[in-house]
XYZ file of C-alpha atoms in Angstrom:
564
model
C -0.028 -0.054 0.060
C 1.444 3.218 -1.196
C 1.760 5.933 1.789
C 0.947 9.650 1.441
C 4.079 11.586 1.333
C 3.104 15.144 2.695
C 4.622 17.998 4.531
C 4.856 18.210 8.404
C 2.443 20.890 8.451
C -0.207 18.676 6.674
C 0.620 15.950 8.864
C -0.212 17.993 11.813
C -3.554 19.030 10.562
C -4.635 15.583 9.519
C -3.645 14.135 12.865
C -5.542 16.870 14.537
C -8.627 15.933 12.523
C -8.122 12.107 13.243
C -7.881 13.034 17.095
C -11.432 14.564 16.780
C -10.528 18.194 16.727
C -12.985 20.634 15.262
C -11.684 23.998 16.389
C -8.340 25.637 16.788
C -7.671 28.946 18.748
C -4.558 30.670 17.440
C -2.441 33.523 16.147
C -0.194 33.210 13.188
C 3.389 34.543 13.073
C 6.709 33.872 11.242
C 7.628 30.421 12.575
C 4.164 29.110 12.096
C 3.321 30.305 8.580
C 3.719 26.863 7.080
C 1.079 25.528 9.494
C -1.190 28.495 8.587
C -0.699 28.237 5.017
C -1.646 24.527 5.107
C -4.569 25.485 7.198
C -5.798 27.681 4.389
C -6.845 24.387 2.675
C -8.566 22.945 5.648
C -10.976 25.501 6.641
C -13.837 23.465 5.677
C -12.838 20.944 8.136
C -11.127 22.760 10.900
C -12.543 26.054 12.543
C -9.893 28.480 13.361
C -10.595 31.276 15.808
C -8.147 34.162 15.378
C -7.737 35.504 19.013
C -6.264 38.895 19.678
C -3.423 37.766 21.994
C -1.854 34.218 22.421
C -2.930 34.107 26.122
C -6.488 34.453 24.925
C -5.780 31.396 22.808
C -4.875 29.114 25.761
C -7.733 30.458 27.798
C -10.174 29.964 25.114
C -8.887 26.330 24.721
C -9.368 25.849 28.471
C -13.074 27.147 28.215
C -13.716 24.634 25.093
C -12.324 21.883 27.099
C -14.104 22.578 30.355
C -17.609 22.598 28.721
C -17.142 19.870 25.924
C -14.804 17.524 27.805
C -12.415 17.409 24.759
C -8.895 18.801 24.802
C -8.694 22.362 23.402
C -6.170 23.235 20.980
C -4.030 26.372 20.588
C -1.577 27.274 17.927
C 0.852 30.057 17.914
C 4.150 31.162 16.733
C 7.680 31.111 18.374
C 9.346 33.639 20.791
C 6.769 36.027 22.386
C 3.926 34.144 20.663
C 4.987 31.002 22.542
C 5.905 32.717 25.840
C 2.419 34.411 25.744
C 0.710 30.990 26.057
C 2.510 30.251 29.494
C -0.047 31.740 31.921
C -2.735 29.603 30.434
C -0.688 26.496 30.298
C 0.167 27.109 34.129
C -3.416 27.689 34.730
C -4.451 24.453 32.927
C -2.044 22.447 34.781
C -3.235 23.339 38.257
C -6.894 23.085 37.060
C -6.452 19.622 35.257
C -7.702 21.131 31.951
C -6.798 19.203 28.901
C -5.320 21.513 26.277
C -2.656 20.874 23.700
C -0.440 23.912 22.656
C 1.422 23.893 19.458
C 4.173 26.369 19.115
C 6.238 27.143 15.938
C 9.996 27.310 16.405
C 13.099 28.294 14.441
C 14.586 25.913 12.120
C 16.434 23.179 13.858
C 19.992 24.201 12.649
C 19.389 27.610 14.352
C 18.468 26.116 17.580
C 20.735 27.468 20.333
C 22.045 30.264 18.418
C 19.646 32.977 19.847
C 18.176 33.452 16.343
C 15.305 35.804 15.991
C 12.323 34.762 18.116
C 13.889 31.777 19.457
C 13.007 30.622 22.887
C 13.657 27.511 24.820
C 9.992 26.341 24.947
C 10.701 23.050 26.475
C 12.663 24.223 29.212
C 10.148 26.868 30.200
C 7.168 24.517 30.006
C 8.437 21.279 31.460
C 7.381 22.316 35.027
C 3.892 23.285 34.000
C 3.040 20.467 31.547
C 2.214 16.961 31.700
C 4.484 16.550 28.666
C 6.511 18.940 26.724
C 8.359 17.753 23.307
C 10.185 19.442 20.444
C 9.705 18.029 16.857
C 12.517 18.727 14.675
C 11.619 16.058 11.751
C 8.428 15.980 9.805
C 8.143 12.233 10.253
C 7.789 12.674 14.062
C 4.775 14.991 13.902
C 1.925 12.561 13.600
C 3.406 10.385 16.493
C 4.003 13.423 18.823
C 0.569 15.000 18.326
C -1.228 11.725 18.927
C 0.793 11.081 22.015
C 0.045 14.505 23.100
C -3.730 14.044 22.920
C -3.512 10.765 25.028
C -1.519 12.467 27.567
C -3.476 15.588 27.900
C -6.891 13.678 28.052
C -5.956 10.705 30.103
C -5.746 10.207 33.944
C -5.751 13.392 35.647
C -6.058 15.733 32.554
C -3.610 18.629 31.755
C -1.742 20.707 29.344
C 0.847 19.307 26.750
C 3.013 21.505 24.667
C 4.513 20.439 21.227
C 7.232 22.670 19.797
C 7.639 22.211 16.112
C 10.834 23.705 14.339
C 10.006 25.430 10.949
C 12.019 22.948 8.985
C 9.846 19.901 10.417
C 6.815 21.999 9.238
C 7.876 22.113 5.573
C 9.867 18.944 5.440
C 8.337 15.901 3.617
C 7.439 12.504 5.153
C 5.419 9.508 4.586
C 2.191 9.924 6.648
C 1.462 7.286 9.332
C -1.280 7.788 11.901
C -1.450 5.436 14.656
C -3.560 6.420 17.715
C -1.845 6.277 21.003
C -3.669 4.137 23.603
C -0.754 3.061 25.853
C 2.607 4.330 26.938
C 4.903 2.260 28.569
C 5.855 3.412 32.240
C 2.842 5.861 32.083
C -0.288 4.515 34.098
C -2.802 7.316 34.047
C -5.446 5.403 36.087
C -4.326 3.460 39.371
C -5.940 0.033 39.780
C -8.823 0.238 42.133
C -8.022 -1.519 45.470
C -11.048 -3.649 46.340
C -10.064 -4.232 49.935
C -9.682 -0.453 50.422
C -13.276 0.047 48.857
C -14.710 -2.562 51.192
C -13.074 -0.914 54.240
C -14.392 2.586 53.182
C -17.942 1.174 52.609
C -17.814 -0.510 56.167
C -16.599 2.959 57.635
C -19.350 4.918 55.826
C -22.085 2.426 56.853
C -21.031 2.788 60.498
C -20.955 6.586 60.212
C -23.317 8.956 61.956
C -22.295 12.103 60.445
C -20.766 11.270 56.967
C -19.816 14.112 54.637
C -18.891 14.214 50.927
C -16.627 16.808 49.569
C -17.003 16.833 45.667
C -14.407 18.400 43.434
C -13.907 18.840 39.640
C -12.746 15.129 39.396
C -16.330 14.075 39.638
C -16.976 16.000 36.235
C -13.586 15.023 34.869
C -14.248 11.389 35.267
C -17.999 11.708 34.088
C -19.143 10.443 37.679
C -22.265 12.810 38.061
C -24.806 10.142 38.047
C -22.563 7.722 40.295
C -22.166 10.562 42.811
C -25.980 11.094 43.043
C -26.676 7.568 43.463
C -24.040 7.315 46.044
C -25.358 10.242 48.185
C -28.892 9.245 47.821
C -28.208 5.641 48.802
C -26.233 6.459 51.814
C -28.263 9.742 52.578
C -25.117 11.786 52.937
C -24.960 15.526 52.663
C -22.285 16.860 50.145
C -20.666 20.094 49.415
C -18.485 20.850 46.351
C -15.234 22.977 45.901
C -15.432 25.838 43.601
C -14.443 23.878 40.437
C -16.723 21.035 41.611
C -19.848 23.427 41.189
C -22.295 21.966 38.851
C -21.248 18.344 39.428
C -24.303 18.217 41.640
C -27.521 20.343 40.882
C -27.748 23.240 43.099
C -31.218 22.461 44.172
C -30.498 18.679 45.230
C -31.544 18.094 48.704
C -28.254 16.928 49.698
C -26.231 19.593 48.071
C -25.312 22.002 50.967
C -23.223 24.387 48.937
C -19.872 25.469 48.400
C -16.579 24.828 50.514
C -13.723 27.206 51.011
C -12.569 30.798 51.866
C -15.712 32.213 50.638
C -17.861 29.103 50.901
C -21.081 28.504 52.659
C -21.196 28.428 56.565
C -22.626 24.954 56.814
C -20.236 22.962 54.730
C -17.245 24.713 56.299
C -18.457 24.210 59.897
C -19.671 20.675 59.328
C -16.215 19.682 57.945
C -14.911 20.134 61.502
C -18.005 18.249 62.926
C -18.633 15.075 60.745
C -17.110 11.762 61.678
C -16.559 10.341 58.087
C -15.205 12.650 55.510
C -15.179 11.491 51.903
C -13.334 13.508 49.527
C -13.883 12.894 45.842
C -11.730 14.307 42.926
C -10.399 17.298 44.908
C -7.030 18.108 46.373
C -7.464 19.735 49.646
C -6.433 23.115 48.368
C -5.319 25.631 51.091
C -8.367 27.782 50.090
C -10.690 24.871 50.963
C -8.786 23.556 54.145
C -7.700 26.731 55.894
C -5.386 25.947 58.740
C -4.408 22.178 58.205
C -3.673 21.924 62.061
C -7.453 22.273 62.775
C -8.802 20.782 59.731
C -11.332 17.820 60.233
C -9.253 16.360 63.113
C -12.169 14.609 64.430
C -13.064 12.746 61.179
C -11.833 9.474 59.445
C -11.025 10.472 55.943
C -11.431 8.722 52.649
C -9.853 10.158 49.619
C -10.769 9.343 46.114
C -8.389 10.786 43.530
C -6.983 9.568 40.238
C -3.689 11.272 41.046
C -1.645 9.167 43.366
C 0.457 12.322 44.334
C -2.500 14.072 45.935
C -3.334 11.391 48.377
C -1.673 12.204 51.732
C -0.027 15.376 50.217
C -1.717 17.931 52.273
C -4.108 15.938 54.395
C -3.418 12.460 56.009
C -6.076 10.006 54.971
C -7.132 6.834 56.821
C -8.413 5.113 53.671
C -6.793 6.038 50.172
C -8.677 5.276 47.286
C -6.631 6.053 44.172
C -8.390 5.446 40.799
C -11.172 6.658 38.710
C -13.994 8.359 40.730
C -16.688 6.966 38.353
C -15.635 3.280 39.084
C -14.831 3.757 42.697
C -18.101 5.601 43.447
C -19.943 2.629 41.661
C -18.167 0.105 43.533
C -18.682 1.918 46.902
C -22.428 2.245 46.126
C -22.821 -1.398 45.719
C -21.466 -2.068 49.256
C -23.423 0.769 50.923
C -26.342 -0.118 52.988
C -29.613 2.203 52.599
C -29.250 4.726 55.324
C -31.051 7.665 56.927
C -29.073 10.608 58.636
C -32.040 12.889 59.149
C -30.771 14.558 62.085
C -27.311 15.207 60.822
C -28.732 16.629 57.661
C -30.970 18.811 59.474
C -28.026 20.141 61.416
C -27.071 22.104 58.137
C -30.292 24.000 58.355
C -29.251 26.338 61.297
C -26.111 27.341 59.476
C -27.965 28.052 56.360
C -30.532 30.099 58.161
C -27.714 32.124 59.807
C -26.042 32.800 56.446
C -29.394 33.642 54.703
C -30.187 36.227 57.359
C -26.673 37.768 57.925
C -25.222 37.583 54.508
C -27.470 36.410 51.484
C -30.570 38.539 52.120
C -28.599 41.649 52.208
C -26.671 40.750 49.195
C -29.443 39.650 46.874
C -32.487 41.775 48.300
C -30.888 44.950 49.547
C -33.354 47.529 50.847
C -31.570 50.600 49.346
C -28.366 51.904 48.232
C -26.308 51.005 45.109
C -26.514 47.823 43.134
C -25.112 44.818 44.793
C -22.997 42.250 42.965
C -25.121 39.356 44.625
C -28.366 40.846 43.307
C -27.086 41.297 39.774
C -25.780 37.680 39.580
C -28.806 36.141 41.002
C -31.098 38.035 38.636
C -29.181 36.776 35.620
C -29.150 33.175 36.943
C -32.945 33.317 37.324
C -33.476 35.042 34.089
C -31.690 32.205 32.124
C -33.680 29.631 34.290
C -30.336 28.466 35.932
C -29.461 26.656 32.607
C -26.618 28.949 31.637
C -22.880 28.284 31.686
C -21.156 30.657 34.079
C -17.786 31.881 33.116
C -16.063 34.162 35.467
C -12.963 36.281 35.676
C -10.993 36.294 39.103
C -11.722 38.490 42.246
C -14.776 39.549 43.824
C -16.802 39.002 40.596
C -15.601 35.391 40.758
C -16.551 34.647 44.508
C -19.776 36.586 44.242
C -20.725 34.729 40.928
C -20.070 31.058 42.306
C -21.905 32.028 45.416
C -25.074 33.231 43.708
C -25.290 31.657 40.362
C -27.115 28.432 40.462
C -26.778 25.361 38.290
C -28.957 22.553 36.753
C -26.612 20.916 34.398
C -22.984 19.744 34.777
C -19.855 21.295 33.221
C -21.450 24.797 33.808
C -18.953 26.551 35.591
C -15.629 27.996 33.733
C -13.372 29.701 36.061
C -9.689 29.748 36.942
C -9.071 28.061 40.410
C -5.786 27.296 41.587
C -3.827 29.911 39.655
C -6.285 32.689 40.129
C -5.652 34.225 36.627
C -7.088 37.741 36.083
C -8.018 38.300 32.453
C -9.259 34.547 32.220
C -12.977 35.071 32.013
C -13.499 36.786 28.723
C -11.484 34.430 26.318
C -12.347 31.381 28.490
C -16.113 32.328 27.965
C -15.282 32.632 24.122
C -13.967 29.021 24.199
C -16.936 27.875 26.244
C -19.468 29.303 23.734
C -17.781 27.696 20.816
C -17.537 24.464 22.783
C -21.336 24.394 23.684
C -22.833 26.651 21.095
C -26.399 25.573 21.913
C -25.916 26.907 25.593
C -26.329 30.493 26.958
C -22.886 31.556 28.176
C -22.880 34.289 30.925
C -19.640 35.762 31.565
C -19.140 37.780 34.780
C -15.960 40.006 35.077
C -14.462 42.699 37.165
C -13.112 46.083 35.749
C -9.538 44.990 36.502
C -9.704 41.568 35.026
C -11.663 42.683 31.932
C -8.905 45.102 30.869
C -6.404 42.466 30.989
C -7.854 40.653 28.045
C -10.227 43.332 26.741
C -8.902 42.973 23.204
C -10.826 39.668 22.938
C -13.969 41.618 22.272
C -12.358 41.648 18.805
C -12.709 37.780 18.653
C -16.431 38.032 19.663
C -16.944 40.510 16.936
C -15.292 38.665 14.279
C -16.828 35.217 15.191
C -20.158 36.933 15.775
C -20.416 35.043 19.057
C -23.868 35.199 21.093
C -21.982 35.821 24.419
C -23.327 37.732 27.243
C -20.753 39.753 29.358
C -21.712 41.272 32.657
C -19.170 43.755 33.966
C -19.587 44.194 37.842
C -17.972 47.541 37.941
C -16.894 48.898 41.235
C -13.904 51.040 39.921
C -11.381 49.025 42.058
C -9.526 45.901 42.420
C -12.320 44.782 44.668
C -10.506 41.547 46.237
C -7.293 43.289 46.992
C -9.159 46.264 48.298
C -11.193 43.883 50.555
C -8.078 42.440 52.060
C -6.443 45.854 52.633
C -9.606 46.992 54.331
C -9.676 43.775 56.672
C -6.109 42.912 57.303
C -3.985 46.018 56.191
C -5.530 48.782 58.201
C -7.401 50.284 55.340
C -4.292 51.336 53.442
C -5.775 51.139 49.957
C -2.472 51.181 48.068
C -3.130 51.410 44.349
C -6.458 49.489 44.162
C -8.653 52.378 43.002
C -9.069 52.414 39.130
C -10.153 55.218 36.878
C -11.874 53.428 34.217
C -12.876 54.056 30.470
C -16.392 54.208 29.005
C -16.781 50.498 28.615
C -20.141 50.843 26.865
C -18.458 53.060 24.154
C -15.690 50.539 23.926
C -18.071 47.576 23.393
C -20.103 49.388 20.867
C -16.819 50.178 18.904
C -16.430 46.475 18.767
C -20.176 46.359 17.214
C -21.318 44.666 20.451
C -24.574 45.565 22.239
C -24.069 47.462 25.327
C -25.900 49.153 28.175
C -24.784 50.561 31.559
C -27.073 50.215 34.544
C -26.856 51.703 38.069
C -30.549 52.149 39.309
C -32.241 48.947 40.838
C -35.501 49.660 39.065
C -33.655 49.412 35.610
C -31.880 46.116 36.254
C -34.551 43.674 35.226
C -35.251 45.341 31.965
C -31.352 45.540 31.278
C -30.993 41.959 31.815
C -33.984 41.203 29.422
C -32.445 43.258 26.777
C -29.150 41.645 27.187
C -30.518 37.963 26.852
C -32.896 38.903 24.055
C -30.001 40.588 22.072
C -28.935 38.539 18.988
C -25.177 38.653 19.360
C -22.491 39.634 21.738
C -23.582 42.103 24.450
C -21.733 43.831 27.402
C -23.989 44.810 30.418
C -22.135 47.355 32.693
C -23.528 47.113 36.251
C -22.171 49.841 38.479
C -22.175 48.305 41.800
C -21.351 49.196 45.480
C -17.723 50.209 45.458
C -17.014 48.969 48.909
C -18.779 45.657 48.642
C -17.356 42.666 50.632
C -17.557 38.964 50.003
C -18.795 37.277 53.110
C -18.608 34.766 54.696
C -14.689 34.750 54.478
C -12.211 32.497 56.226
C -9.113 34.546 56.580
C -5.870 33.035 55.037
C -4.319 30.522 57.204
C -7.081 30.354 59.879
C -9.483 27.467 60.856
C -12.528 26.879 59.052
C -14.339 27.815 62.352
C -12.754 31.322 62.263
C -15.108 32.525 59.422
C -15.836 36.237 59.238
C -19.740 36.175 58.613
C -20.381 40.046 58.458
């Protein structure tokens, strides 16, 4: 059988198609021109989204991956184009998001000569990727790309970088595509330990106050139904990490809210009152645990995670359950005895009532004064029937959004967790809308984060995306200002911002836009935004000194929450 002899660039595009890629986020440049020249003939099969900055390409790839469950793809040129992807790659690594970043590189004979726009991308990327590889020959491309997709999407997902020299892009090679399904010495999913599963089931069956902490690993393993079945059979209350939000419907009777620094009172307090703590696909991040010396000291801890390195890393566990959450939850549920924990579940009610009186009512139903972030967020969520995808930037807008937006469907939160990347929200929302075009995507941003990637409004314009952006504008870097007020003696050092006319900017990009500051105009403004055919920016002028409560101060115990 005669093999096709093609360029490395065409081998790249053929392999992307073979791996199921339908969209690329990218920005062309000198050392990626051969790829883009070849792409000219593939636009009927591969959608290319021209972002306005390479960082936007990686964040858009992340948003696409988070809603679709498929690896997102970014293609950029060498030098500054490649280094501009580093923030998104680091973000994807810590948040377990599968993306494949392809960077152009100078011709291989020039490597190491400090050629124009030469950067050692492998050296830079190795600490923040699952795998980074430099291709110098055309015949390596199909192998490297297929391997990249397998590594990015298997086990604990994450980013992979493929750096392709220009001579490899233009060189000729016989095209051979073989999907990678196994790599020697790489075991993405640990084998389930049935003895530990049985021991964990016995411990849960004997518990009087069991409590589940669900992280993003539930969604990454596709274990949403298994989680519900496990909770309902054992009658076990649960809470989620921020990135675990939407793995369990917000209105499920056993869903007690969100954990962490700005989480709900009940889940945080009950973490230190339960007798068995079952962590599923979460990594005991410091924003969830607070002071480790006082974290769940009374509880027996069961930890389900696909990444062996996470078990016993931060919190010592009594029964480790490494493996795929979907398989382990299913095995555990078979061994559970039907149970009732009415008194324990009811114990969350007093905490919920306290939070409702001291925090929530004031935030979503203020009697007077300027608009509050929480009321804007809740009204948007209600107007979409709680069916929308929520994308956020980082800061007060993020914490308020995840507190007051509600979810009915899985894979409905797109937000930067572990890295806390300002500027993430807008490009990630673009990727989310392309990855789930049938869903409404609402992107909440602050005035600080929006201006870090504001240029991506041009991508929305060019792609004609029906994306709804809500700017919670308090003319400050709100979260830093909050910390300055609470912990730095109200010394507001460089957190106040003089902002432009955002409505005028949005209209310059041919987006619909409106600003609102009066409470009586809010409902009409939200309806106008959602009814508008195309991209829309709603600027909500909110309270300048708003605070996100509850709050567990950094390094403090979960019992040390500031409630008001």
